Coordinates of C-alpha atoms in Angstrom, one line a residue:
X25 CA -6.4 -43.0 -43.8
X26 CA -10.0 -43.3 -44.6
X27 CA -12.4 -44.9 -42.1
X28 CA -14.6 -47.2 -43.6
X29 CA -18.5 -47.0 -43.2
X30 CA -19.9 -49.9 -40.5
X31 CA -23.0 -51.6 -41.8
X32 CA -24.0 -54.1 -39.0
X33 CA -25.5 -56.7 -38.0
X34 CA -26.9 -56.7 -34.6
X35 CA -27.2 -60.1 -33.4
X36 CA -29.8 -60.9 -30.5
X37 CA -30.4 -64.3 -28.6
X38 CA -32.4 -65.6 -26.1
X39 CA -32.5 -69.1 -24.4
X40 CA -35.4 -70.4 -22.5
X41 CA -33.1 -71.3 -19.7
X42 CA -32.3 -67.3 -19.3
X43 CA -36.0 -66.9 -19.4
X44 CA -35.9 -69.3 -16.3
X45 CA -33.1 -68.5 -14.8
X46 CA -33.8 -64.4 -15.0
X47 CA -30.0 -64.0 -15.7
X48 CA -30.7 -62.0 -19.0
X49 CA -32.7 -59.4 -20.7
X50 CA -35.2 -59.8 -23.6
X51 CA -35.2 -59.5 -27.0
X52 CA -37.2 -55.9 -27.3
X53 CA -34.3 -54.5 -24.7
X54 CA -31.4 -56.5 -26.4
X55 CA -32.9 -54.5 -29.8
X56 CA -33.1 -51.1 -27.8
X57 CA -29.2 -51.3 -26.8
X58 CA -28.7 -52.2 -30.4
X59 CA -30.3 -49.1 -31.9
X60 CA -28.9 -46.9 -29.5
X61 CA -25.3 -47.9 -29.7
X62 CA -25.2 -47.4 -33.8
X63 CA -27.3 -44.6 -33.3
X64 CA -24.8 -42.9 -30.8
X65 CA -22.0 -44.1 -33.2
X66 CA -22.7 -43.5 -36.5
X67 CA -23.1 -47.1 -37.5
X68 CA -25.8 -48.0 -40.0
X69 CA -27.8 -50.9 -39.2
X70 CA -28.5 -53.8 -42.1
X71 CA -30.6 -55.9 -40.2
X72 CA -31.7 -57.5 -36.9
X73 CA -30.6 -61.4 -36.5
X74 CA -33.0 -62.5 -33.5
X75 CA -32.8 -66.1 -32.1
X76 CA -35.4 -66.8 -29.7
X77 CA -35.6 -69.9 -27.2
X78 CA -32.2 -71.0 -28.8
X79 CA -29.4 -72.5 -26.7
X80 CA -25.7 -70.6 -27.0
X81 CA -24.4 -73.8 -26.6
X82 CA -25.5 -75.0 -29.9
X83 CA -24.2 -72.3 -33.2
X84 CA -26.8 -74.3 -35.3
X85 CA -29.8 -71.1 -35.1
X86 CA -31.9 -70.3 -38.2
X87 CA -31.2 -66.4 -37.8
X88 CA -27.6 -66.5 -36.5
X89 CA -26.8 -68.4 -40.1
X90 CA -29.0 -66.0 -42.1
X91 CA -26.1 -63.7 -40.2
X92 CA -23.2 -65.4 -41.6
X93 CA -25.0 -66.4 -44.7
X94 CA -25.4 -62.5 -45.4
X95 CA -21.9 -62.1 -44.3
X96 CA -20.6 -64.4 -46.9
X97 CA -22.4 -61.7 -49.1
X98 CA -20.5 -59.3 -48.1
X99 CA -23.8 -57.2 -46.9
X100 CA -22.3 -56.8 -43.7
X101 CA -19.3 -55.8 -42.4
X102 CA -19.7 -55.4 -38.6
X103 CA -21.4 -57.4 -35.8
X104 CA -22.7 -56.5 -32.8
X105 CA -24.0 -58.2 -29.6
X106 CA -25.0 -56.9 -26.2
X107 CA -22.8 -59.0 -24.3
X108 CA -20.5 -61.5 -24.9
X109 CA -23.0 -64.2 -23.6
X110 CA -25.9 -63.5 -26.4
X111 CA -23.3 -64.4 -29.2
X112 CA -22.5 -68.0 -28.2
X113 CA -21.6 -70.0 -24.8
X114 CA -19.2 -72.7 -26.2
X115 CA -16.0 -71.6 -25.9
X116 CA -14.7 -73.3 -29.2
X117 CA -16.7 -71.8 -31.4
X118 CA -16.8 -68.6 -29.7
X119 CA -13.0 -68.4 -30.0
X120 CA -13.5 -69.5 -34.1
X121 CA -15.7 -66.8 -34.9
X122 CA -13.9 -64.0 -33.2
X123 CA -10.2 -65.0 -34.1
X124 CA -10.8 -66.8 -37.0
X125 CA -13.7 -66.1 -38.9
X126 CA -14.4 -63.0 -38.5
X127 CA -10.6 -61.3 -38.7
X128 CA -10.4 -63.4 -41.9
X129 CA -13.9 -61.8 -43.1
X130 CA -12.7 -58.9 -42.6
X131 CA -15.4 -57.8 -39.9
X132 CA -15.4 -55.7 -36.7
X133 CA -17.1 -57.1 -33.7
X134 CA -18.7 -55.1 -31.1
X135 CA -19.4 -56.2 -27.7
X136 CA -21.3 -53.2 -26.0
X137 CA -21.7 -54.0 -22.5
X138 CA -17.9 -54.5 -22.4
X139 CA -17.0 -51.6 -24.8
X140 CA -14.9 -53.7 -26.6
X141 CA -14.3 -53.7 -30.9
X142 CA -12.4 -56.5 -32.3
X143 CA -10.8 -55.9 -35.8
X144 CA -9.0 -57.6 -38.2
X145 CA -5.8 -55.7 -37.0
X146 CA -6.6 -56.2 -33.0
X147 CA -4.1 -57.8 -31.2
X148 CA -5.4 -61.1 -29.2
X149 CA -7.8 -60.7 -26.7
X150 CA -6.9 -62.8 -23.5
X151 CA -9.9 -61.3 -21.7
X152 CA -12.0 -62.6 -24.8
X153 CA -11.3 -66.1 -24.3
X154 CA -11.6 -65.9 -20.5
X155 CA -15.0 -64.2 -20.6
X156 CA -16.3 -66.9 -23.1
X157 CA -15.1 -69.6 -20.6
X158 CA -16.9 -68.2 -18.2
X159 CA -20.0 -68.0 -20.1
X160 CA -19.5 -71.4 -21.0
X161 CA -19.6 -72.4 -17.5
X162 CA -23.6 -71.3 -16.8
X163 CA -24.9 -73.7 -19.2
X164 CA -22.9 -76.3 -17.3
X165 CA -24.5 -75.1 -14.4
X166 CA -27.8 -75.1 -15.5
X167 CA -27.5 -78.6 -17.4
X168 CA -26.8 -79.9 -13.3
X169 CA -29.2 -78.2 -11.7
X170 CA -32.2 -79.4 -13.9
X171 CA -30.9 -83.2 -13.5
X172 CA -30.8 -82.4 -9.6
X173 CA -34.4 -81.3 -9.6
X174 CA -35.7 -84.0 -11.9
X175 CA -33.7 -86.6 -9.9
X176 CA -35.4 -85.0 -6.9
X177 CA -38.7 -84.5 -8.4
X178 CA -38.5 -88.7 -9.4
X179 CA -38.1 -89.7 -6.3
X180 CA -40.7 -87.5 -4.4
X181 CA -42.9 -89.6 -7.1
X182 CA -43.7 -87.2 -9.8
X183 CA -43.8 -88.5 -13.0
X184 CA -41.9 -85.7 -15.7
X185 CA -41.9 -87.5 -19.1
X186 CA -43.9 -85.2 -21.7
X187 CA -45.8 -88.7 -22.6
X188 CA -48.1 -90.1 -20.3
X189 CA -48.1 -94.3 -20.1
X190 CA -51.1 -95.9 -21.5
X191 CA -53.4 -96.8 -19.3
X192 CA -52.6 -93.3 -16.7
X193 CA -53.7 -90.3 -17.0
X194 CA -52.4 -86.7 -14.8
X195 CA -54.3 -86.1 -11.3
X196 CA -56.6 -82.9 -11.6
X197 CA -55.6 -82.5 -7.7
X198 CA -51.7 -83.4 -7.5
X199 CA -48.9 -81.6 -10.0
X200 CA -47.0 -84.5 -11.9
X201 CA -49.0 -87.3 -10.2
X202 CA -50.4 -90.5 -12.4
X203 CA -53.6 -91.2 -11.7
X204 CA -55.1 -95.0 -13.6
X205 CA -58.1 -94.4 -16.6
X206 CA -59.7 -97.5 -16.0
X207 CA -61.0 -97.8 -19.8
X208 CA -57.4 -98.4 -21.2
X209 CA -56.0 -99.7 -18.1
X210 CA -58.0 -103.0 -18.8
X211 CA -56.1 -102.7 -22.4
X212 CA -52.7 -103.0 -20.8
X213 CA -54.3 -106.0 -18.5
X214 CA -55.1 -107.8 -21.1
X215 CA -51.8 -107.7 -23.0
X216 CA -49.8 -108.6 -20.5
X217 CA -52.4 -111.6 -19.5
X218 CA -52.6 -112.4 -23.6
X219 CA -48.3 -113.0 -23.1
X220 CA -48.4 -114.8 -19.6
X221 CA -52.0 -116.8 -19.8
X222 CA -52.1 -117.2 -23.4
X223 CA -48.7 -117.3 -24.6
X224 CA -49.0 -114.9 -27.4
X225 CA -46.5 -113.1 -29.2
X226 CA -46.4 -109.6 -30.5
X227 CA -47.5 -109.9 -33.8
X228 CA -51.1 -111.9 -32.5
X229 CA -51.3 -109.6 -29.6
X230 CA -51.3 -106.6 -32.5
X231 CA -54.1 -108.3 -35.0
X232 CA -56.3 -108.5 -31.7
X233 CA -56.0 -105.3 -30.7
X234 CA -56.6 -104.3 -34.2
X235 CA -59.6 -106.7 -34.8
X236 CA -61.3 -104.8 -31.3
X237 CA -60.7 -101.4 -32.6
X238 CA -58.4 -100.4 -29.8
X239 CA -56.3 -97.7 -29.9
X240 CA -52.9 -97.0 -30.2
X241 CA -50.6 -95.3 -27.8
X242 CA -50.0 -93.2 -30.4
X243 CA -53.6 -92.7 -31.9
X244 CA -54.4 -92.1 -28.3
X245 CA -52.1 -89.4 -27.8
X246 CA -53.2 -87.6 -31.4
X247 CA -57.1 -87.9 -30.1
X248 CA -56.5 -86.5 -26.7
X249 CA -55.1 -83.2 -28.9
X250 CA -57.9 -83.7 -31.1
X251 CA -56.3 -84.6 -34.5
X252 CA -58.0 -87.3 -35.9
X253 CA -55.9 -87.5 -39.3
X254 CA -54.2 -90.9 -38.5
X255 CA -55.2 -93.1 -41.2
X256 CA -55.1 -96.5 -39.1
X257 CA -55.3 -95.6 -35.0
X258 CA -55.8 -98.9 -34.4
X259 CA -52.8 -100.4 -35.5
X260 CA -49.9 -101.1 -33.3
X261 CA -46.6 -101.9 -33.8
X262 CA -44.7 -104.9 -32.3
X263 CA -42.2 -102.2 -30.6
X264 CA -45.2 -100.2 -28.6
X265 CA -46.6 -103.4 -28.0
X266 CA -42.8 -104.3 -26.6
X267 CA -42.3 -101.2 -24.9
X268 CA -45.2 -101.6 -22.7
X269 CA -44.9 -104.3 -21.6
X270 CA -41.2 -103.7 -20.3
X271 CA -42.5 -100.1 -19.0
X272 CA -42.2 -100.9 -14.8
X273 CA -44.5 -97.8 -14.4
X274 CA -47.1 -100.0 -14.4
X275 CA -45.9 -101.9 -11.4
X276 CA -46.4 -98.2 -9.4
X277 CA -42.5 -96.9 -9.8
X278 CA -41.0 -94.7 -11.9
X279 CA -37.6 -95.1 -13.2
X280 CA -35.3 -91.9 -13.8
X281 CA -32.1 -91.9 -15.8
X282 CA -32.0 -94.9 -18.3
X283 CA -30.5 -92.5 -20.6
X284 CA -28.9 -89.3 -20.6
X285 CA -26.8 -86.7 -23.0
X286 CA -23.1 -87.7 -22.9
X287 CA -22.9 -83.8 -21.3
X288 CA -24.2 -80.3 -21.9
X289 CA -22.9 -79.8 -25.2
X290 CA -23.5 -83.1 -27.1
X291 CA -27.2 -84.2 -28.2
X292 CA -25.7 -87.8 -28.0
X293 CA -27.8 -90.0 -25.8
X294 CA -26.1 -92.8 -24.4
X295 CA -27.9 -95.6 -22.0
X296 CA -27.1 -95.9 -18.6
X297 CA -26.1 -98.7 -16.2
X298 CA -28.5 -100.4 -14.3
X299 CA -27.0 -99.1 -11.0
X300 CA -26.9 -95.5 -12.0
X301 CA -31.3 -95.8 -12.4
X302 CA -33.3 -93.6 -10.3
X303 CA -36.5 -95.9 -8.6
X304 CA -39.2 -94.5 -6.8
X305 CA -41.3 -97.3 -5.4
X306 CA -45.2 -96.9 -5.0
X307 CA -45.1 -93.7 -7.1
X308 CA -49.0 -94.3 -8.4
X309 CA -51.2 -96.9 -8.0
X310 CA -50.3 -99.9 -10.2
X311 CA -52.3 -101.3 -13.3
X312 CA -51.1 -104.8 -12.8
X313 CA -49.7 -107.1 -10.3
X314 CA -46.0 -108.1 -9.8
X315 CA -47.1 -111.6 -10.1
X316 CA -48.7 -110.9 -13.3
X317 CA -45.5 -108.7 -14.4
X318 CA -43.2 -111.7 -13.4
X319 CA -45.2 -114.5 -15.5
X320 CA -45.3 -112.5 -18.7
X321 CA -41.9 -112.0 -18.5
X322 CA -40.9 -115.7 -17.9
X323 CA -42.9 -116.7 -21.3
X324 CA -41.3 -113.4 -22.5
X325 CA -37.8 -114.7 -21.9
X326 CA -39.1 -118.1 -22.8
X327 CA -40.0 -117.1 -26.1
X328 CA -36.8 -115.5 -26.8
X329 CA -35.0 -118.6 -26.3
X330 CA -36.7 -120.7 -28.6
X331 CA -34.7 -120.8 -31.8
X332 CA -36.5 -123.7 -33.3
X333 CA -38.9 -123.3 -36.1
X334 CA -42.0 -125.7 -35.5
X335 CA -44.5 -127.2 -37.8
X336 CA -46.8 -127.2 -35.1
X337 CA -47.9 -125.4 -32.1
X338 CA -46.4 -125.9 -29.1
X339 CA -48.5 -125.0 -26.0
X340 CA -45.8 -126.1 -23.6
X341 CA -43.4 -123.5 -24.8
X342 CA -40.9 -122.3 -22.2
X343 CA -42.7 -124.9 -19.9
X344 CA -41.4 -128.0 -20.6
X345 CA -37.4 -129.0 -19.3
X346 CA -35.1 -132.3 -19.1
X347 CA -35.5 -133.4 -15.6
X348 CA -31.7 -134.1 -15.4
X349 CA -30.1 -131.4 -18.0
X350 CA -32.3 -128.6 -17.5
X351 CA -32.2 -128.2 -21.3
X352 CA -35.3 -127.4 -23.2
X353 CA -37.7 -130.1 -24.5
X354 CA -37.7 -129.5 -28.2
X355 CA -41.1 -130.9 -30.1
X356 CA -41.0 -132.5 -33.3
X357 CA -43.8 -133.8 -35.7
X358 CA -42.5 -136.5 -38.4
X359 CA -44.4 -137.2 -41.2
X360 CA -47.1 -139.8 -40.5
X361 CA -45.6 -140.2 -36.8
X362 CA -47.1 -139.2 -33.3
X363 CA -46.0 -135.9 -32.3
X364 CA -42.8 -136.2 -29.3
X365 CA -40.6 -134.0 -27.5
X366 CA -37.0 -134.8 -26.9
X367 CA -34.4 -133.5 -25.1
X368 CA -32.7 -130.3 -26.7
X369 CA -29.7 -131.2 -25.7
X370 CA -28.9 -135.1 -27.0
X371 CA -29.7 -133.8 -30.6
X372 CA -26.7 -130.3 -30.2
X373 CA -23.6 -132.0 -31.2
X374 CA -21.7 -128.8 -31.3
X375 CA -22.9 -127.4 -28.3
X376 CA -20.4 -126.8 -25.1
X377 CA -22.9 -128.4 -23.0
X378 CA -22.3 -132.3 -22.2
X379 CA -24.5 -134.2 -24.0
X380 CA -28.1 -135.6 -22.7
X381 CA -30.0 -138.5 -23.5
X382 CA -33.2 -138.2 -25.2
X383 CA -36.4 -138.2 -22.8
X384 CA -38.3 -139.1 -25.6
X385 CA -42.3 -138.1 -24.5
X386 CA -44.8 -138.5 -26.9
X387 CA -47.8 -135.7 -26.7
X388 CA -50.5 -137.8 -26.3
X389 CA -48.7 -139.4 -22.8
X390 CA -47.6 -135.6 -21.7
X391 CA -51.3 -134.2 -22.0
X392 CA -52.8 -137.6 -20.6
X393 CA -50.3 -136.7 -17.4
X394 CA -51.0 -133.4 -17.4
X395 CA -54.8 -133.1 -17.6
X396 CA -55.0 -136.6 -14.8
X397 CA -52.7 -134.1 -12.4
X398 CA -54.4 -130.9 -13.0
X399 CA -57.9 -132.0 -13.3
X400 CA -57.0 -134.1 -9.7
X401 CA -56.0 -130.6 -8.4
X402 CA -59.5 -129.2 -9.3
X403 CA -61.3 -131.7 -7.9
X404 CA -60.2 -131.9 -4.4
X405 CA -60.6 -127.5 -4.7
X406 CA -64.0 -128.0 -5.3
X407 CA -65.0 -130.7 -2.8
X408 CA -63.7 -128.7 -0.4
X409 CA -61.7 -125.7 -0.7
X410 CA -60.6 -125.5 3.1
X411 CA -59.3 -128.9 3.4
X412 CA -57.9 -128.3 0.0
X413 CA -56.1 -125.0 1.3
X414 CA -54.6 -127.1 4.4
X415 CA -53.5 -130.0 2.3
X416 CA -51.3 -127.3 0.5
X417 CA -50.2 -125.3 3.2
X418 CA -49.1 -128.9 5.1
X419 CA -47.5 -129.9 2.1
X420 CA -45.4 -126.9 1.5
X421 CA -44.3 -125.7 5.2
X422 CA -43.7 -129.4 5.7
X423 CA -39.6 -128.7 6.3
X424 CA -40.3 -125.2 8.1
X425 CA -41.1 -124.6 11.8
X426 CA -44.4 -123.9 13.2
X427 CA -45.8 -120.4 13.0
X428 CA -46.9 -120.6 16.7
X429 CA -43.7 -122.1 18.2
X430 CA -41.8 -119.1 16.0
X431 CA -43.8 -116.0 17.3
X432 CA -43.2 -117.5 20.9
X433 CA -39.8 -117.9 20.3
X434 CA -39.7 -114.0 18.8
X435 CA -41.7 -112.8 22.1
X436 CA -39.2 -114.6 24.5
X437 CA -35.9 -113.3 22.0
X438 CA -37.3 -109.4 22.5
X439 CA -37.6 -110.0 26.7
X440 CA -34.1 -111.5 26.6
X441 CA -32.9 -108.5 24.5
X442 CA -35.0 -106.0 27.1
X443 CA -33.3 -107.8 29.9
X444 CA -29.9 -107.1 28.6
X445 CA -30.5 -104.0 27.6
X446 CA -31.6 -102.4 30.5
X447 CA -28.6 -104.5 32.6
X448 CA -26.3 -102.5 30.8
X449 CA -28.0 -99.4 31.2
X450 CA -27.6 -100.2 34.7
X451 CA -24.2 -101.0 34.8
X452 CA -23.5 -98.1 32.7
X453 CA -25.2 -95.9 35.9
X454 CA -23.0 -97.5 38.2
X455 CA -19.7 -96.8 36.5
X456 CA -20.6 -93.5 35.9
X457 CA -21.9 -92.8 39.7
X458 CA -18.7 -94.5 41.1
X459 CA -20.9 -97.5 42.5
X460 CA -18.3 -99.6 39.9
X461 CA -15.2 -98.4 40.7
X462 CA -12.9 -100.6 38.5
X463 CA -13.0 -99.8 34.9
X464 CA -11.6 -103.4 33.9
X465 CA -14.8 -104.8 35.7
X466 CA -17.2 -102.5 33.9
X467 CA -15.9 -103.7 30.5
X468 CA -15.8 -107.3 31.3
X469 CA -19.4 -106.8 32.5
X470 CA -20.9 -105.0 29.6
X471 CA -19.3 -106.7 27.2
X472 CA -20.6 -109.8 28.3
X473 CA -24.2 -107.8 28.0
X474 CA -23.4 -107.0 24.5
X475 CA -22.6 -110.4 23.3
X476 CA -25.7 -111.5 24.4
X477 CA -27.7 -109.0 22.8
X478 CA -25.7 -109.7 19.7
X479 CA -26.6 -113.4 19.7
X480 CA -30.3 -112.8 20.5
X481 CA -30.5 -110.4 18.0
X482 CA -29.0 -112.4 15.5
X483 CA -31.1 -115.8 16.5
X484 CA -34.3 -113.2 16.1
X485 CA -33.2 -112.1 12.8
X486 CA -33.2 -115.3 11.3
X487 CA -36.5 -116.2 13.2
X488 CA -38.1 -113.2 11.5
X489 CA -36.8 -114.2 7.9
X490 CA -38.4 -117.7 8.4
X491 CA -41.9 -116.3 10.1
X492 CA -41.9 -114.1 7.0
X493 CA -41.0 -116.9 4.4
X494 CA -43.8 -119.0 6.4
X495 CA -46.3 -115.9 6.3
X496 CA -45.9 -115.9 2.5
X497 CA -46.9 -119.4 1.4
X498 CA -50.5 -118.5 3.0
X499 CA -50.3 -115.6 0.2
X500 CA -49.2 -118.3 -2.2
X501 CA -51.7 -120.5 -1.3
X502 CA -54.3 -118.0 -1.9
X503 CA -52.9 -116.5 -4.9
X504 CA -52.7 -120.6 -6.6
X505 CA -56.2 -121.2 -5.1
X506 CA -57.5 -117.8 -7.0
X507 CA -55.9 -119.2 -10.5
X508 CA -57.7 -122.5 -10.0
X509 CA -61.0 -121.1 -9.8
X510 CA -61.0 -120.1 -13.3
X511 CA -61.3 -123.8 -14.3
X512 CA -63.7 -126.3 -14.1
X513 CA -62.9 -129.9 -15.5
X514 CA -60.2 -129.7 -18.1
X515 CA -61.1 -131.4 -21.0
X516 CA -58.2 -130.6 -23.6
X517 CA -55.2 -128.3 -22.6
X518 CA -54.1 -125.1 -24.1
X519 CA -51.4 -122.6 -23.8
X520 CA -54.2 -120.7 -21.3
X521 CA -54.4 -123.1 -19.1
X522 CA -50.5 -124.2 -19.3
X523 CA -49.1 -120.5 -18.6
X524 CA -51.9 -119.4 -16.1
X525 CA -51.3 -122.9 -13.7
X526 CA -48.2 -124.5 -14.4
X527 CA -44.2 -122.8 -13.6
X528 CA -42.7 -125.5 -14.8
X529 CA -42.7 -129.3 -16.3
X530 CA -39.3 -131.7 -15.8
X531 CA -39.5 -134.9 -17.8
X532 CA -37.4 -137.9 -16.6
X533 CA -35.4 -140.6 -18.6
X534 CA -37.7 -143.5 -19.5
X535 CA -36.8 -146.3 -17.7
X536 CA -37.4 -150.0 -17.4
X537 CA -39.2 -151.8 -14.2
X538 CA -38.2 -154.9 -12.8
X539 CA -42.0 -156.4 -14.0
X540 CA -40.4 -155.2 -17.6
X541 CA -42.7 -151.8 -17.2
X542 CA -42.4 -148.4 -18.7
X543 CA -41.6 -145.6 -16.3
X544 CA -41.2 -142.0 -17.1
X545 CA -41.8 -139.5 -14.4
X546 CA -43.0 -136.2 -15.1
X547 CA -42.9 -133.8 -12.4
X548 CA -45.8 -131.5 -12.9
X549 CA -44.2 -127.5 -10.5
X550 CA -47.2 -125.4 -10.4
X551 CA -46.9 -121.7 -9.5
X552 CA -46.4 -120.5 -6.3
X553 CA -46.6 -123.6 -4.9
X554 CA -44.1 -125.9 -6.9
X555 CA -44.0 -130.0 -7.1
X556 CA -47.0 -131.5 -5.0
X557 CA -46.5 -134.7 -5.6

């Protein structure tokens, strides 16, 4: 019977994860093997199919489908591979090209580390398939291990993504740390005061940034590489505009694992659960304030409620509320009329929700309210801002205990616990030196101790929570106080002045006096320190 000649193709692969990993040899040796094998043989080599930094989990590689391509041809008639490992690690395909393919090609495979030829006449390999399930198992390995270390490297604070966050910029002194760049910093400031302060949307937030020549993330990125081709860098888009301002790494954390690969093998990524996110807290030094974060989110949210076109602008967007529904106040502008708001819900007829009456409030009465109360509030701050801060911090710790009579209570709760504490230590010693002789007596005894450490622990825990709800409002106060003092005597009202001061507005039914008077009440609940009168 007459042999045939062999004319191979010697197929060579290396991953970057074998590079990492030092499991395999190189390229250059795989070639060496190569040579010397068809050398030693008498096998006449067509070409070298080399596939470098490529993944044997994936079959899509330029020069292993030259390979088959050139099999197809019929160029080829043998392949060859160092081990089993360089031709492919998914065990599926591995098992098609060697029991399918290839048998029905009519092409020998060589495996020269395991001295094994596979023809078309070869009887099945059992050993094949287990080797190739084995190979298939190191990617899976390697796949967990790097999610380990970047889980671990997350939480130790080190920021992995291959894009930096606007606004941050990689510490010359600590691997993987985010360090602020003050210049562009400010720019994320001000975007997320344009949404809370302002009450802008994305698509004025974009035509400001463009008509102040800043920067996009992405221009940013191209100019920090040095390419200067992008034809408008200072255009950006309503989704980086989005993205940033839902990105919590300016808040300080870093967030691992909102999305991953469905496994290994698939390049499908899938979001995550909420639960399943990785948080580091305090990662970096923030760029803005939670408070800040929290209040452009609230118009944020407020914004994506409203459904209602307008014909004209409504500054008290996402402000304004039924005092008795809780349903949105929804302007409207007839022709030739005043301007009013009215109750979202008494106009809904096919809404689930029970229907309201109208709180009809006419503009003109809302900002005359508004600017008396606010303007009232400025006033008294500037007289005298001490009596001012006492007023407030009276006003809303009325319903709370004192401060004083709290940490007194705290100090006498901790001698209590001492006391029983070291009892039971005591009566511990006596038991155990025979001083106690009756085990019944002992447990009666120190179970008596316990309960009263339990209730004094509990009664301190709860004194604790208050002191530190208590402790806060000064904070508040402060923080209010601070947003004051960026207004002098209000004049007119804007969205500005609206988002920066105001949480929220609740407008009451009209209703009728007994002297035949109009009375609406409009309860004005100003941030961080709610209703003050």
């Amino acid at each position: 019977m007459e042999q045939r000649m062999l004319k191979a193709a010697c197929y060579c692969r290396l991953s970057d994860d074998d590079v990492n990993d030092g499991t395999s040899i190189s390229i250059e040796t795989q070639i060496t093997i190569a040579k010397q094998y068809c050398k030693a043989n008498y096998i006449e080599i067509v070409n070298f199919y080399t596939d470098d930094g490529y993944t044997g989990t994936n079959f899509e590689r330029p020069a292993f489908k030259k390979m088959i391509a050139d099999i197809d041809k019929g160029k080829v008639n043998t392949v060859i591979v160092k081990d089993l490992s360089r031709f492919g690690r998914e065990t599926i395909m591995v098992n098609y090209y060697t029991q399918m393919f290839f048998p029905e090609n009519n092409i020998t495979f060589i495996i020269i580390a395991d001295n094994t030829k596979i023809t078309a006449n070869s009887t099945y390999d059992y050993m094949l398939t287990i080797k190739s399930a084995i190979n298939e198992i190191y990617p899976a390995e390697v796949s967990q291990k790097v999610r380990q270390a970047f889980k671990a490297k997350s939480m130790n604070g080190e920021f992995l993504h291959p894009w930096l966050p606007y606004g941050y910029v990689k510490s010359e002194t600590s691997r993987n740390h985010l360090v602020i760049d003050e210049k562009n910093a400010q720019v994320v400031r001000d975007i997320f005061e344009m949404v809370a302060y302002k009450g802008m949307g994305m698509i004025k937030i974009a035509d400001y940034l463009l008509e102040h020549q800043i920067l996009s993330p992405a221009a940013l990125r191209d100019y920090s590489r040095g390419d200067y081709s992008n034809p408008h860098p200072y255009r950006w888009s309503k989704t980086s505009i989005n993205n940033l301002l839902h990105n919590e790494v300016y808040l300080g954390k870093i967030v691992y694992g909102k999305r991953r690969k469905v496994n290994f093998k698939s390049k499908k990524v899938i979001s995550t659960d909420k639960d399943e996110w990785i948080v580091c807290e305090n990662a970096h030094e923030p760029i803005i304030t939670q408070e800040l974060w929290d209040a452009a989110h609230q118009r944020l949210e407020g914004r994506r409620r409203e459904r209602k076109p307008e014909l004209v602008d409504n500054i008290y967007r996402s402000i304004l509320v039924c005092a008795d529904c809780g349903g949105t106040m929804w302007i409207s502008a007839p022709p030739k009329k005043s301007i009013f708001f009215v109750c979202a819900n008494s106009r809904n007829r096919k809404s689930s929700v029970e229907r309201c009456s109208s709180h009809n409030i006419p503009l003109d009465s809302l900002n005359e309210a508004v600017i008396a109360d606010i303007n009232a509030l400025l006033c008294e701050c500037k007289m005298d801002s001490e009596s001012f801060r006492k007023k407030l911090m009276q006003k809303i710790t009325e319903n709370l205990p004192d401060v004083t009579q709290m940490r007194t209570e705290l100090a006498e709760l901790d001698r209590l616990i001492d006391r029983e504490t070291k009892k039971f230590k005591r009566l511990y010693d006596d038991y155990y030196d025979g001083v106690i002789k009756s085990s019944m007596l002992f447990e009666q005894m120190s179970s008596e101790c316990n309960s009263k450490i339990e209730s004094y622990t509990a009664k301190k825990e709860k004194l604790e929570s208050l002191l530190k709800s208590s402790t806060k409002h000064f904070d508040d106060v402060s923080k209010f106080i601070g947003l004051m003092s960026r207004f002098t005597k209000i004049e007119e009202l804007n969205k500005e002045i609206l988002n920066t001061l105001i949480e929220k507005i609740e407008v009451g039914e009209r209703t009728v006096s007994s002297t035949n008077e109009n009375i609406q009440n409009v309860r004005i609940k100003y941030k961080f320190i709610g209703q003050l009168s």
